[in-house]
Amino acid sequence: MEAKKANIFSPNSPGQNVNPDLDIERKNISFSIEHLTNILDGGANNTKLRREVEAVLEADPEFSQENRYFQSQNERYESAVRKTVYLFQKVAKMGWIEDGPEQHYCFKFLAEDLAFNLHVVFMKSILALGTDEQINKWIPLAKKIFIIGTYAQTELGHGSNLRGLETTATFDVATQEFILNTPTLSAMKWWPGDLGRTATHAVVFAQLYLKGRCYGMHPFIVQIRSLRDHSPSQGITLGDIGPKMGFENIDNGFLILKNVRVPRENLLAKFSQVLPDGQYKKQGSDKINYLTMIVVRVNILQSSIIPCLMKACTIAIRYSVVRRQSELKPGDPEVKILDYQTQQQKLFPQLATAYAFHFTCNYLLETFHRCYNQTQEGKFDLLPELHALAAGIKVIITDYCSAGVEVCRRACGGHGYSLLSGLPSIYMKVVPSCTYEGENTVLLLQTARFLIKCYGMAQMGQPLPSSVAYFSSVNFGKCQAQEEKDFLNPDIYTDAYKHRAFRLVFRRDAVPLVDAFDFSDACLNSALGSYDGHVYQRLYEWAKKSPTNHQDDRVFKTYLKPLFQNALSKL
Amino acid sequence: MEAKKANIFSPNSPGQNVNPDLDIERKNISFSIEHLTNILDGGANNTKLRREVEAVLEADPEFSQENRYFQSQNERYESAVRKTVYLFQKVAKMGWIEDGPEQHYCFKFLAEDLAFNLHVVFMKSILALGTDEQINKWIPLAKKIFIIGTYAQTELGHGSNLRGLETTATFDVATQEFILNTPTLSAMKWWPGDLGRTATHAVVFAQLYLKGRCYGMHPFIVQIRSLRDHSPSQGITLGDIGPKMGFENIDNGFLILKNVRVPRENLLAKFSQVLPDGQYKKQGSDKINYLTMIVVRVNILQSSIIPCLMKACTIAIRYSVVRRQSELKPGDPEVKILDYQTQQQKLFPQLATAYAFHFTCNYLLETFHRCYNQTQEGKFDLLPELHALAAGIKVIITDYCSAGVEVCRRACGGHGYSLLSGLPSIYMKVVPSCTYEGENTVLLLQTARFLIKCYGMAQMGQPLPSSVAYFSSVNFGKCQAQEEKDFLNPDIYTDAYKHRAFRLVFRRDAVPLVDAFDFSDACLNSALGSYDGHVYQRLYEWAKKSPTNHQDDRVFKTYLKPLFQNALSKL
């Protein structure tokens, strides 16, 4: 009965000492596993390279995942910083080229254990929105992590409606500086990763004010912490927003700006400039930025979200072959739970979906590249279709993957609740994708708007984008009204008013209906749901109490300071 | 912009300084909130009493929930033990009677912060399965927590199929003792709450062997830890199973028995006795135990699961009135997100469901009491119907409440991912109810079996239980086969065989289809899904590494030892 003593965290050795029930499943199969894997990887060479990279990472004890499920938020953060800094050194040592496939496989393999996710977005936004001069100044420092950046867009009170952001940047002609301010509680930056405890710089989005007039949202580079001792810069208040569902490795943070001054050249100025006299100058088209946003979205689906469903299927299906429960006839051996129809009905659709989504994403990437090539010739016709397609597919994939992972998790019974099963962490990794990179309800409405516009074009006989060409051929059903005079029947209108009145009575009673549950604030223990509705104050007050905000500067001193020193002479 | 400085954890003061948007919602309402609360509580007196109890708990700093979201698993456990021991003292000091309504309100209010849940089940099982002598010996000690018990039924390899449990208890006539053993890895007890780090005693379910013959599953009281120093008893190996999704306050544990001897009188002997010569004697009917199981199930729904949906609705709806995002027309003020139809379509069905379930549970409790009264007269006719009803309703309520809580959580956008919103914890509290107290798929099959049996009875014109009486009146659709000769067409059978063959080819390829994803074990990092299928070994090996298993004995020395000393002279 003594458990096996071998190092159970060591890489699998296929075929050696495998559970016999799994062995049987792998015999007499109808296709070549290796061939299918190659297709998924996009070719046998990719499979080979991916395995080589993974073998290097698995063999390196610095990347061990052994303790992940046991670590506190603070320990996960420290470990993520340590591993990320080490990974940069490892990549250089291995001679893997910048942005090459090896690095891609590294990030995919280690994602949950790494920090500096938003640092990558910081760099991408400078590359997309900065002038050549700005790119040349900031990118070399960022690439070597001599500085660490974050992307401070979302505020406590605004996420989906970016035009409603409240942070302000007012130009002071006298000093040639922008003065950044957080004018209200709900205007504080909230959620950016790497902001809570790490970043030295941020691309801060703020409403640009010139001579009293607002020019809308613009990006500014702001130094938020000292490179010398990591203390907040003058006028900056910041910290970690505290515990979340998943993503313990990331220090999502908050940021308050009080008369923070940055030089004029810190406005990322590829598409809009402020001249020394305070004049505003727009230049070029920022449409190309949509493409960047879309390809980021598709890459997240392909490399992070769909693999969550694949992993969950892998875990649940293998376990369902090993787990035996109940006999079908008395005296018979117990049955593999995968032999139950109920288990098959749960798991097989998830498995089919995982494969389908993988190839759907491939199609989306092809469409993206077709569109990108057109934009290089100055044509932007395909952009609305691509945007609608990417938005709709993002929703479908994130929704289904989240639901599918949870089906897989629950199909493992009690053991699916143990973190050691891996499944709770996968759910917590996949489900936030329904909210980030475009909230799903909002994105669906954008796709719907495109479809309705195309429907109108179809009705008017205009040519349609290829993905909705079927609109022209479908015979749309018309209202099946019996007779015209039905519309003169006052009862119909009375009923309609009754229905409307009933609905209005219902929208109005929702709060009292929940008040009637009579949960006290202490009982709810929720920063969002308290009786008085002081949502944002509570979020802030509570976050400040988090242990993540009461740590010493060990992480900075050990891992970051040696890097930042290299930037000191240059900034 | 400075955040409000008042103590934000203090009880709400309705009407004082409330967000104006919430204030508006509470004006001109169509019913009395207080009256509806009274109905939910089962009368105005209950509302009054509940509020008094909650006020006492909220005013006591020992019960503060302020740090809950920031605590590690170890801190949550220690805090739960401290609070539970203190609660026992508080209840005595307040003069609240045993098992009275005040205690009920205490447990409901503090549930997530308390320990010793399984201790209650330990007592219930002794009361249900023990002789008067056994009850008189154990219950007084347990009630004062001079000993702490757990209920060790589920094993690593068996949950739903209780008849398949592998732990053995062999009677030794010579010493008048049972010898308990864990014969295989999958036979170790796994999951019982309070077992990992707390309990001194356990009701252990084991296959009873007398003179080489197996008599099936029986309950034994086993001392598993010393009352003096908390060390494991002779032949006992135990510990905590490590981190889970939620329930951090509970020390779910594992237990291995090696030739553990307990006296003959430790078999709970209300329904079956072993005589000194090793003869087996069955007595009475244990049907009444089904009733205990059912009422436990209904009480969990009413006092724990449905309130989760109620709380989630409360948080999401209040927040949706405070949160404003985007204007409908340019220049207009931003709209409350509850004003969006999409938000209403998410939240209102959850709210309606929460109310509907509350009253469904009331109906189920009435049915239970009708059934219970009949059993007191020796009639058990209603039992199968009650069992099927309770099983089916348990599934519907736990499934809907879990899904509904998640809808509410996601409807709060990004902030719904912050633990500080309260929503992630509510989800992690509610969703395990789909698995515990009867796995939902298994329970649905039991209800289905009852329905099919009743259908057969209806076809034969027999009288039916009231809840399915409609079976007699429904005109069941018959097979719409065109002509008899269709059944002679061999193509139909060929197609059927094809279909069957196709399905068989598919049940077989599931493992290779997931193997083809080619996740290494390190990448999956899952005790359930590794390539070799050594599920149980990994769960055990990994759990042993948990920090919960490497703690000093501070909790024991501080909170438990002073209590256990009282039992030393009696056991």
CSV table of C-alpha atoms in Angstrom, one decimal, chain A residues 151-169 180-192 195 203-208 217-218 220 241 253-257 535-536 539, chain B residues 319 323-325 334 412-415:
chain,number,residue,atom,x,y,z
A,151,TYR,CA,-0.1,50.0,-19.2
A,152,ALA,CA,-2.4,52.2,-17.0
A,153,GLN,CA,-5.7,52.5,-18.8
A,154,THR,CA,-8.5,51.0,-16.8
A,155,GLU,CA,-9.7,53.1,-13.8
A,156,LEU,CA,-11.7,52.2,-10.7
A,157,GLY,CA,-14.9,53.6,-12.3
A,158,HIS,CA,-14.3,52.9,-16.0
A,159,GLY,CA,-13.3,49.9,-18.0
A,160,SER,CA,-15.4,49.3,-21.1
A,161,ASN,CA,-16.2,53.0,-21.8
A,162,LEU,CA,-12.7,54.3,-22.4
A,163,ARG,CA,-13.9,57.7,-23.5
A,164,GLY,CA,-15.2,58.1,-19.9
A,165,LEU,CA,-11.8,57.9,-18.3
A,166,GLU,CA,-11.3,60.7,-15.8
A,167,THR,CA,-7.5,61.1,-15.4
A,168,THR,CA,-6.4,64.5,-16.8
A,169,ALA,CA,-3.2,65.8,-18.4
A,180,LEU,CA,-1.3,64.7,-14.6
A,181,ASN,CA,-4.1,64.4,-12.0
A,182,THR,CA,-6.5,61.9,-10.6
A,183,PRO,CA,-9.5,64.2,-10.0
A,184,THR,CA,-11.9,61.8,-8.3
A,185,LEU,CA,-11.8,58.5,-6.4
A,186,SER,CA,-13.2,56.6,-9.3
A,187,ALA,CA,-10.5,58.1,-11.6
A,188,MET,CA,-7.6,56.2,-9.9
A,189,LYS,CA,-6.0,53.6,-12.2
A,190,TRP,CA,-7.0,50.2,-11.0
A,191,TRP,CA,-6.1,46.6,-12.2
A,192,PRO,CA,-3.0,47.2,-14.3
A,195,LEU,CA,1.7,48.2,-11.3
A,203,VAL,CA,1.9,54.4,-20.1
A,204,VAL,CA,-0.8,56.4,-18.5
A,205,PHE,CA,-4.0,57.2,-20.5
A,206,ALA,CA,-5.4,60.6,-19.6
A,207,GLN,CA,-7.8,63.3,-21.1
A,208,LEU,CA,-5.5,65.8,-22.8
A,217,MET,CA,-7.7,60.3,-24.4
A,218,HIS,CA,-3.9,60.3,-25.0
A,220,PHE,CA,1.8,59.5,-21.6
A,241,ILE,CA,-5.3,45.9,-5.2
A,253,GLY,CA,-2.2,47.7,-8.8
A,254,PHE,CA,-3.7,51.1,-8.2
A,255,LEU,CA,-2.2,54.5,-9.0
A,256,ILE,CA,-3.2,58.0,-7.9
A,257,LEU,CA,-1.6,61.0,-9.6
A,535,VAL,CA,-18.3,50.8,-3.8
A,536,TYR,CA,-15.1,52.5,-4.8
A,539,LEU,CA,-12.4,48.7,-2.7
B,319,TYR,CA,-23.4,47.4,-7.6
B,323,ARG,CA,-21.8,51.6,-11.4
B,324,ARG,CA,-22.4,53.9,-14.4
B,325,GLN,CA,-20.9,53.2,-17.8
B,334,GLU,CA,-23.5,57.9,-18.1
B,412,CYS,CA,-19.9,42.8,-12.1
B,413,GLY,CA,-17.1,43.0,-14.8
B,414,GLY,CA,-13.5,43.2,-13.6
B,415,HIS,CA,-14.3,44.0,-10.0
